[in-house]
Short mmCIF file of C-alpha atoms (C1' of nucleotides) in Angstrom, two decimals:
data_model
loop_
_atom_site.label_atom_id
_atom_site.label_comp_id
_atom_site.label_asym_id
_atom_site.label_seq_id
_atom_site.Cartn_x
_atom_site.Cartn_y
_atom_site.Cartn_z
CA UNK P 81 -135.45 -63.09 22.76
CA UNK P 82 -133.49 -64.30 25.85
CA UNK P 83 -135.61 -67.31 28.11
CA UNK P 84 -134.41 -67.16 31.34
CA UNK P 85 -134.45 -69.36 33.65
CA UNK P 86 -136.60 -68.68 36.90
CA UNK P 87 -134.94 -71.09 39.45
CA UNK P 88 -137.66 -70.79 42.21
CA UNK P 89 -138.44 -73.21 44.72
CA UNK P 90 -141.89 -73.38 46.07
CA UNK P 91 -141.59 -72.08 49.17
CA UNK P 92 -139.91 -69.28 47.50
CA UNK P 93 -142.62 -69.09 44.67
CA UNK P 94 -145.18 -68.45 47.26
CA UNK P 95 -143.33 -65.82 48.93
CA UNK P 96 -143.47 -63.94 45.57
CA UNK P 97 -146.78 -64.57 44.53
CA UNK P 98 -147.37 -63.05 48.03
CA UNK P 99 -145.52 -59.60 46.82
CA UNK P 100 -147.58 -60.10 43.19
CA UNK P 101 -150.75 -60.10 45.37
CA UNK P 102 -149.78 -57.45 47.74
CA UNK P 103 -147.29 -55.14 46.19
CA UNK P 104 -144.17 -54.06 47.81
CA UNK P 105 -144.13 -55.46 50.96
CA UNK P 106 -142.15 -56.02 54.40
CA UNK P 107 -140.90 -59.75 55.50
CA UNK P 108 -143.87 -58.98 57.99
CA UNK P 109 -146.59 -58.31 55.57
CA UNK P 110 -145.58 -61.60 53.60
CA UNK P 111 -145.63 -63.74 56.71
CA UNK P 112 -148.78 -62.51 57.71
CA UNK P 113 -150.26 -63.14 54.20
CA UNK P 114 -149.07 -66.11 53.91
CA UNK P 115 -150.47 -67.16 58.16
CA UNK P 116 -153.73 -66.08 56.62
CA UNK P 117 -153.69 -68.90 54.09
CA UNK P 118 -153.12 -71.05 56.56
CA UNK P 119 -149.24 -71.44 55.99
CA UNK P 120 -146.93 -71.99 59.06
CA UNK P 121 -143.41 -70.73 58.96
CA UNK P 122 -141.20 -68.74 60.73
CA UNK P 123 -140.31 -65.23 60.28
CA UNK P 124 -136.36 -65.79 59.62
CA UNK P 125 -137.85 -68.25 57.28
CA UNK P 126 -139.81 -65.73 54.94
CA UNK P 127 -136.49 -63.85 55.41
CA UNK P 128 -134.53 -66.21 54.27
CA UNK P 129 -137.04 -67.00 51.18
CA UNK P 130 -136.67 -63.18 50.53
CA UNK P 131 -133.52 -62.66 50.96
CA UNK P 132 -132.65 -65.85 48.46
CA UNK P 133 -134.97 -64.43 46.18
CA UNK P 134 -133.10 -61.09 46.23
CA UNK P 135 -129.62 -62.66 45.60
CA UNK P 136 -131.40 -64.35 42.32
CA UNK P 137 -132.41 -61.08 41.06
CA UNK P 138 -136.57 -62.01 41.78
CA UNK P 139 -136.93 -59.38 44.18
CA UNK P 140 -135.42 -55.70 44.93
CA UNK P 141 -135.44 -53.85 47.97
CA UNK P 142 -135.71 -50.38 48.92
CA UNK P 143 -134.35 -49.47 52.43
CA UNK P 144 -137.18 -47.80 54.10
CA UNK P 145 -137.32 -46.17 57.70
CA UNK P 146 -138.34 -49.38 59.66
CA UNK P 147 -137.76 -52.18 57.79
CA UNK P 148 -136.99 -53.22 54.57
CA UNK P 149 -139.16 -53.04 51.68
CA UNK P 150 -139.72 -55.71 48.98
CA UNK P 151 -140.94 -55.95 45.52
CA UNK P 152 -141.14 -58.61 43.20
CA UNK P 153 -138.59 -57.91 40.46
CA UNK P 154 -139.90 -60.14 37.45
CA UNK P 155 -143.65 -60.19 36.56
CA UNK P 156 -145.75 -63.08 37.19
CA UNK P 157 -146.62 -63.41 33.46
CA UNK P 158 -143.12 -63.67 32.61
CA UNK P 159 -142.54 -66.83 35.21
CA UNK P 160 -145.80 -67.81 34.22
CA UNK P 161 -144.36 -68.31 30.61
CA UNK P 162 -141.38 -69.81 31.27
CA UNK P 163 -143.00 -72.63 33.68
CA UNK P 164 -145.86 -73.42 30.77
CA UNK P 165 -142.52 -73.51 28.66
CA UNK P 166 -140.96 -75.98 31.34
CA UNK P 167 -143.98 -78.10 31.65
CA UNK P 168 -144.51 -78.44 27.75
CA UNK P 169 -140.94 -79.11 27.02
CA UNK P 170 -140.88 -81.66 29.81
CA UNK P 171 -143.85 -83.84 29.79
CA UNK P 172 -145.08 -83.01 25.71
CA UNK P 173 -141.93 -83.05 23.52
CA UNK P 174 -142.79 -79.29 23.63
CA UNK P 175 -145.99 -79.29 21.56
CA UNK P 176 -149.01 -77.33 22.92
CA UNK P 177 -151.78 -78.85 21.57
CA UNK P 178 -151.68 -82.02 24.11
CA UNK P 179 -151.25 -79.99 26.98
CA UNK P 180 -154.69 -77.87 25.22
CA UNK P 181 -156.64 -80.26 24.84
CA UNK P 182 -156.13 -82.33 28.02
CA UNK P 183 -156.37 -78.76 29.77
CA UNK P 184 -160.01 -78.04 27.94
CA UNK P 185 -161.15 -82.09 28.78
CA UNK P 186 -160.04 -82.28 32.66
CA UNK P 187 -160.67 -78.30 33.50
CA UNK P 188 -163.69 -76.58 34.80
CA UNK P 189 -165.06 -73.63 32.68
CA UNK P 190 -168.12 -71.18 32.98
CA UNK P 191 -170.47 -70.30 29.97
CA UNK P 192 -168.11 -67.19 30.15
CA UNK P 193 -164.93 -69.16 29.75
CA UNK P 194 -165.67 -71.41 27.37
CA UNK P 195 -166.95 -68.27 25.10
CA UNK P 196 -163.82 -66.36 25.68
CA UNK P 197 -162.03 -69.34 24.67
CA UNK P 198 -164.08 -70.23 21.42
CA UNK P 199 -163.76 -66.67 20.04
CA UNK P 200 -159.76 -67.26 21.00
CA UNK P 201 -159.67 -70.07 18.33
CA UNK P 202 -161.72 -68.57 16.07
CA UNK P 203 -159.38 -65.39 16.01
CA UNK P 204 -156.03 -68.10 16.04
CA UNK P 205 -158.19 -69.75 12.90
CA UNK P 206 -158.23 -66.61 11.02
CA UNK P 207 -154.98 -64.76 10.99
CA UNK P 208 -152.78 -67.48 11.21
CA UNK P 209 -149.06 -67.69 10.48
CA UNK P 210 -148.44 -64.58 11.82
CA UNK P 211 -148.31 -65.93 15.17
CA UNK P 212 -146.39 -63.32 18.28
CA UNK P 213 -146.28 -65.10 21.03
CA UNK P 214 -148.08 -62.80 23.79
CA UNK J 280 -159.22 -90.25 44.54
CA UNK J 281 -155.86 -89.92 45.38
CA UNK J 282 -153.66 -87.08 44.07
CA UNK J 283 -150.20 -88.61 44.38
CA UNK J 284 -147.16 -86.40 44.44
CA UNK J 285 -144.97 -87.20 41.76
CA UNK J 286 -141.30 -85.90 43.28
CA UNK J 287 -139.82 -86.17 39.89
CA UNK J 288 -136.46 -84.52 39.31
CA UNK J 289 -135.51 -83.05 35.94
CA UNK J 290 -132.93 -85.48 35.20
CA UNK J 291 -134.69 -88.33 36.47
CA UNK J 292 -137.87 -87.13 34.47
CA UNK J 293 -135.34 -87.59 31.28
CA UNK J 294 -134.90 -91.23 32.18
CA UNK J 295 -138.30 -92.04 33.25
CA UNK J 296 -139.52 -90.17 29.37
CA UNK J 297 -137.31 -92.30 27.85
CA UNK J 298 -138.64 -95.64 29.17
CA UNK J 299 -142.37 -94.19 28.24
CA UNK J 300 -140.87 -93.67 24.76
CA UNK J 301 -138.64 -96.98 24.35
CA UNK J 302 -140.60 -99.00 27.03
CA UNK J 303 -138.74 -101.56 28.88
CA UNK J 304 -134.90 -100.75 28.93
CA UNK J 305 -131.74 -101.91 30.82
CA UNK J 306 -129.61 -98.77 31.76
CA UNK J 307 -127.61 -99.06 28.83
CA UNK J 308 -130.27 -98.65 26.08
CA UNK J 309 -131.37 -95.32 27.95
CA UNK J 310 -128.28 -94.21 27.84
CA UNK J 311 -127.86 -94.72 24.59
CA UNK J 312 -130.89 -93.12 23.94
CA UNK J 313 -130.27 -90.04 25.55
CA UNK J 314 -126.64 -89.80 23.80
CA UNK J 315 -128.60 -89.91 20.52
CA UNK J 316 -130.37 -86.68 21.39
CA UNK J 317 -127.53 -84.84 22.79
CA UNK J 318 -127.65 -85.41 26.33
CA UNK J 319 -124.29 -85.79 27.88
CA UNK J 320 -124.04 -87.82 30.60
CA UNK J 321 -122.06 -91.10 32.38
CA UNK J 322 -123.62 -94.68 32.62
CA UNK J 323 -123.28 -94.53 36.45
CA UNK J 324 -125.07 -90.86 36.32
CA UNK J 325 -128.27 -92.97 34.52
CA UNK J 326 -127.66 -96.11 36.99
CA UNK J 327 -128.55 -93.84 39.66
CA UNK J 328 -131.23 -92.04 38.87
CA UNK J 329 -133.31 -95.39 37.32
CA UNK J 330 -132.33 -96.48 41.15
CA UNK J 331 -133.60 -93.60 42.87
CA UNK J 332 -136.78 -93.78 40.60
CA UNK J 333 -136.98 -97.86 41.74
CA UNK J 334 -137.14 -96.29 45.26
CA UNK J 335 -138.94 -94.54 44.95
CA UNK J 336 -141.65 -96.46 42.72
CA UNK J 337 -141.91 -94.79 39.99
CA UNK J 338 -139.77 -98.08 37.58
CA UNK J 339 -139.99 -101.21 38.62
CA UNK J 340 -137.15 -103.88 37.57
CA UNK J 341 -137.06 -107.02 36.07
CA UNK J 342 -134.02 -109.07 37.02
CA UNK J 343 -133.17 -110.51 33.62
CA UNK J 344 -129.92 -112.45 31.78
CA UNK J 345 -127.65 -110.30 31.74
CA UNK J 346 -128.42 -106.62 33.07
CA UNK J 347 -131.97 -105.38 34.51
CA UNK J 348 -134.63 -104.37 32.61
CA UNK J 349 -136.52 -101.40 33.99
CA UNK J 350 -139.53 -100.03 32.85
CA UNK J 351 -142.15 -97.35 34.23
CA UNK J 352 -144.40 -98.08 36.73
CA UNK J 353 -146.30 -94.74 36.58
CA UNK J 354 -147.72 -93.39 33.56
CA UNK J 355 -147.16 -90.54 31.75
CA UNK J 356 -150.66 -89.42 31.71
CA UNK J 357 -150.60 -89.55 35.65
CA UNK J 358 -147.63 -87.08 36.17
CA UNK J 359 -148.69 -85.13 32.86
CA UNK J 360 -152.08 -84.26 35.03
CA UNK J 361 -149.71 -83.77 38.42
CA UNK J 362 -147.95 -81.54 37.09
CA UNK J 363 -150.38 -80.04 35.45
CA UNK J 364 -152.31 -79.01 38.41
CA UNK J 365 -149.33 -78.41 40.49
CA UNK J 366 -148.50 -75.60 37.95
CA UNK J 367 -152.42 -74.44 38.20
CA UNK J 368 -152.39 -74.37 42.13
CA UNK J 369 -148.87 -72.57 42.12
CA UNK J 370 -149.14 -70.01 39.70
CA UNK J 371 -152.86 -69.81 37.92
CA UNK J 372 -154.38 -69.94 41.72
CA UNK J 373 -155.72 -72.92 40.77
CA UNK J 374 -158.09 -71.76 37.60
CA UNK J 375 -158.08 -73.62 34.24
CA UNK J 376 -158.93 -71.04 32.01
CA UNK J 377 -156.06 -68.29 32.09
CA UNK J 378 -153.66 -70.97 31.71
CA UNK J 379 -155.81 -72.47 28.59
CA UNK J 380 -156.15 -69.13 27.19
CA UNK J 381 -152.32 -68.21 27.63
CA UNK J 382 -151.98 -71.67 25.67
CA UNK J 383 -153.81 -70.92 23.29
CA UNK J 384 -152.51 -67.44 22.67
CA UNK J 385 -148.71 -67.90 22.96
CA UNK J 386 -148.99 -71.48 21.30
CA UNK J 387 -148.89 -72.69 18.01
CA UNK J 388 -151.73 -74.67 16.10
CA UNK J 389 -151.92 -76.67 12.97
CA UNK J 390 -155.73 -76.17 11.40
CA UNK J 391 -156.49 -80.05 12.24
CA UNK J 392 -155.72 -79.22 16.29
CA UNK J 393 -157.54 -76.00 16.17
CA UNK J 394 -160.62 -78.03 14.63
CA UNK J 395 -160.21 -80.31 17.38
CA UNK J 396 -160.12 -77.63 20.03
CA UNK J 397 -162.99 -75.86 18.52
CA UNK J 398 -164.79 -79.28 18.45
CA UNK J 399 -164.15 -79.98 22.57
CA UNK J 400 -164.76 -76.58 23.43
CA UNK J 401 -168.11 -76.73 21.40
CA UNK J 402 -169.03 -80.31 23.34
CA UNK J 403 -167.84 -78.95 26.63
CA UNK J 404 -170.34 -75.75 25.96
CA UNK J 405 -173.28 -78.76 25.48
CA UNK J 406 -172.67 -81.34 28.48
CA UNK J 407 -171.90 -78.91 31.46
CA UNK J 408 -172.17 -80.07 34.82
CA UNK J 409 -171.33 -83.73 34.28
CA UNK J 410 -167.56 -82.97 33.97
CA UNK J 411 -165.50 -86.50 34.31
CA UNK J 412 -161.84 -85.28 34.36
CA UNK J 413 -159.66 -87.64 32.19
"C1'" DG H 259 -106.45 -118.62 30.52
"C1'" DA H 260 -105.50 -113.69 30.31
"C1'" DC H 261 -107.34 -109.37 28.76
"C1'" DT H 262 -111.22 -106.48 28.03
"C1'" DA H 263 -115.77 -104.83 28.25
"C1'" DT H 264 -120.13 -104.61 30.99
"C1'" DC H 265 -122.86 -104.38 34.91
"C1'" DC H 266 -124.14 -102.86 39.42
"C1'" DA H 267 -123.64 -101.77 44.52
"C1'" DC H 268 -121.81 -98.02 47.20
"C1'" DG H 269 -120.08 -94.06 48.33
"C1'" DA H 270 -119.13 -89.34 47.49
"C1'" DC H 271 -119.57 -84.39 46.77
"C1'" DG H 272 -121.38 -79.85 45.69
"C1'" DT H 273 -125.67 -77.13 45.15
"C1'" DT H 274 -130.38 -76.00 46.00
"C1'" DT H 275 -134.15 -75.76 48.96
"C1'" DG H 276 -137.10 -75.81 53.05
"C1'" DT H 277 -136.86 -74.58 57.55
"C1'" DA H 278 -135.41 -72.19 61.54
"C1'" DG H 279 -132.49 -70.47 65.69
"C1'" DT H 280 -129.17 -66.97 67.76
"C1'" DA H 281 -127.46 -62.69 68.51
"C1'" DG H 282 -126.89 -58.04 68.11
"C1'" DA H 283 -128.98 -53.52 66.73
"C1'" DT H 284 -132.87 -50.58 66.89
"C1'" DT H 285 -137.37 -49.08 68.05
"C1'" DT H 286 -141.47 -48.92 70.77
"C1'" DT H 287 -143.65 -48.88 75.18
"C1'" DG H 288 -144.74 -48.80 79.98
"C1'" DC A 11 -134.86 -45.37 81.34
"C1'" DA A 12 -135.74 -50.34 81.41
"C1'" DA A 13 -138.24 -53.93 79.27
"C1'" DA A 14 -140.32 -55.87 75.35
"C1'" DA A 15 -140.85 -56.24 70.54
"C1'" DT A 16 -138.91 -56.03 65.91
"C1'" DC A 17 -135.55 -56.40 62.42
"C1'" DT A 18 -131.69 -58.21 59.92
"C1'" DA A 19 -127.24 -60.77 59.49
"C1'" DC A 20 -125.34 -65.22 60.07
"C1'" DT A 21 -125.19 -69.83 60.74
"C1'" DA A 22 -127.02 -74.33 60.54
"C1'" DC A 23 -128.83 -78.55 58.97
"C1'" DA A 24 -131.20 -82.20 56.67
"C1'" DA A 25 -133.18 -83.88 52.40
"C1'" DA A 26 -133.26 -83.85 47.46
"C1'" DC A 27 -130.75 -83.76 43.23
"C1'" DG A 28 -127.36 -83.77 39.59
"C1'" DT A 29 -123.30 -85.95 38.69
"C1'" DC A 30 -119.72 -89.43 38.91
"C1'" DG A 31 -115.87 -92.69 40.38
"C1'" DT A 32 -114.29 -97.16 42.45
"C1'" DG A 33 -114.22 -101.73 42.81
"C1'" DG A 34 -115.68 -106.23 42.53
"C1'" DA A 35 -118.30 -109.65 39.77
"C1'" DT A 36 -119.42 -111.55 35.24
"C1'" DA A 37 -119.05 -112.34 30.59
"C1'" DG A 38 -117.19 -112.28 26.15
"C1'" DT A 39 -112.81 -112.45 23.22
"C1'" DC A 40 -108.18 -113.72 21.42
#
DNA sequence: GACTATCCACGACGTTTGTAGTAGATTTTG
DNA sequence: CAAAATCTACTACAAACGTCGTGGATAGTC
């Protein structure tokens, strides 16, 4: 029902992608993740992200011997949704189709990909009207 | 070649939708036009963004009789794809296909768009390899 | 010609975000 | 134990953004 608003900046996106990747994780974990990648920032920096995204209600904590344990809070498919819901209200008066098609036409797809996404449409062709948004 | 960052905020992305829709508008017709669809907000509030979007060149100005005339100087389809991909890189790790299936799944068709999916999908499955992103 | 509406240049202000340093507490290590 | 490393709480700060108000210039109206 409810369509919340996920308020994350980018910095602070990748920070919890890093704990979607990794599980529950220390600031230390993150930052190392994230030096991996090639991503320079500061510890107090990936605390700061963390501790932001706490105070939102992204992330939770649990207070472990050492140091602090986080894990993300909200599910990437449910910030997933509400960004494709962002994007299509924002840029295609909300319809999906335009955003589908120009998806399809600029992406790159294997054999596999393209199959799994014909037999999609084929399914969406048959039982339509009965549509529950996944 | 070049994959220009499109710093658009939400407010300013209003304006700059409404000069795509109306085309070239002084301040006061875009205001007007986002009245009409419920958008509360002062003339000044709409001065300023159009100016920040002048800055930062994403309207251009024409100095006319009375008040300016702005208009877009970037097109829709080049911040549709920006975003786009930004939303790929940040959430989808940067892979077409979950995000086109999500689409697909969650969105809704009529029977002429799901034709026209089918038929892309079924072209993109015959010319592989030569893939000229719109 | 005086009043009124319109337009824009500037400045302002609070919030969010990216980024990080300092300092004090605690733990690990030589 | 003393020194070094680690951790978190706090503070800071600049840029971006959303949102307007003021004030002076211009134009249209009675």
């Amino acid at each position: 029902m409810s369509e919340r608003e996920y308020d994350i900046g980018t910095a602070e996106l990748e920070v919890l992608s890093a704990l979607w990747e990794l599980g529950p994780s220390t600031v230390r974990a993150v930052l190392n993740h994230l030096h991996e990648r090639g991503r320079r920032v500061a510890y107090t920096t990936v605390l700061t992200y963390m501790t932001r995204l706490e105070a939102k209600g992204f992330v939770r904590t649990d207070k472990r011997e050492q140091a602090y344990v986080y894990r993300a809070a909200v599910t990437q498919s449910k910030v997933r949704r509400s960004r494709l819901r962002q994007l299509l209200d924002q840029l295609y008066d909300g319809a999906s189709a335009p955003l589908a098609l120009q998806l399809i036409r600029q992406g790159r797809f294997t054999r596999e990909e393209i199959d799994e996404l014909r037999q999609l449409i084929d399914r969406l062709d048959v039982k339509r009207g009965g549509s529950q948004p996944d």
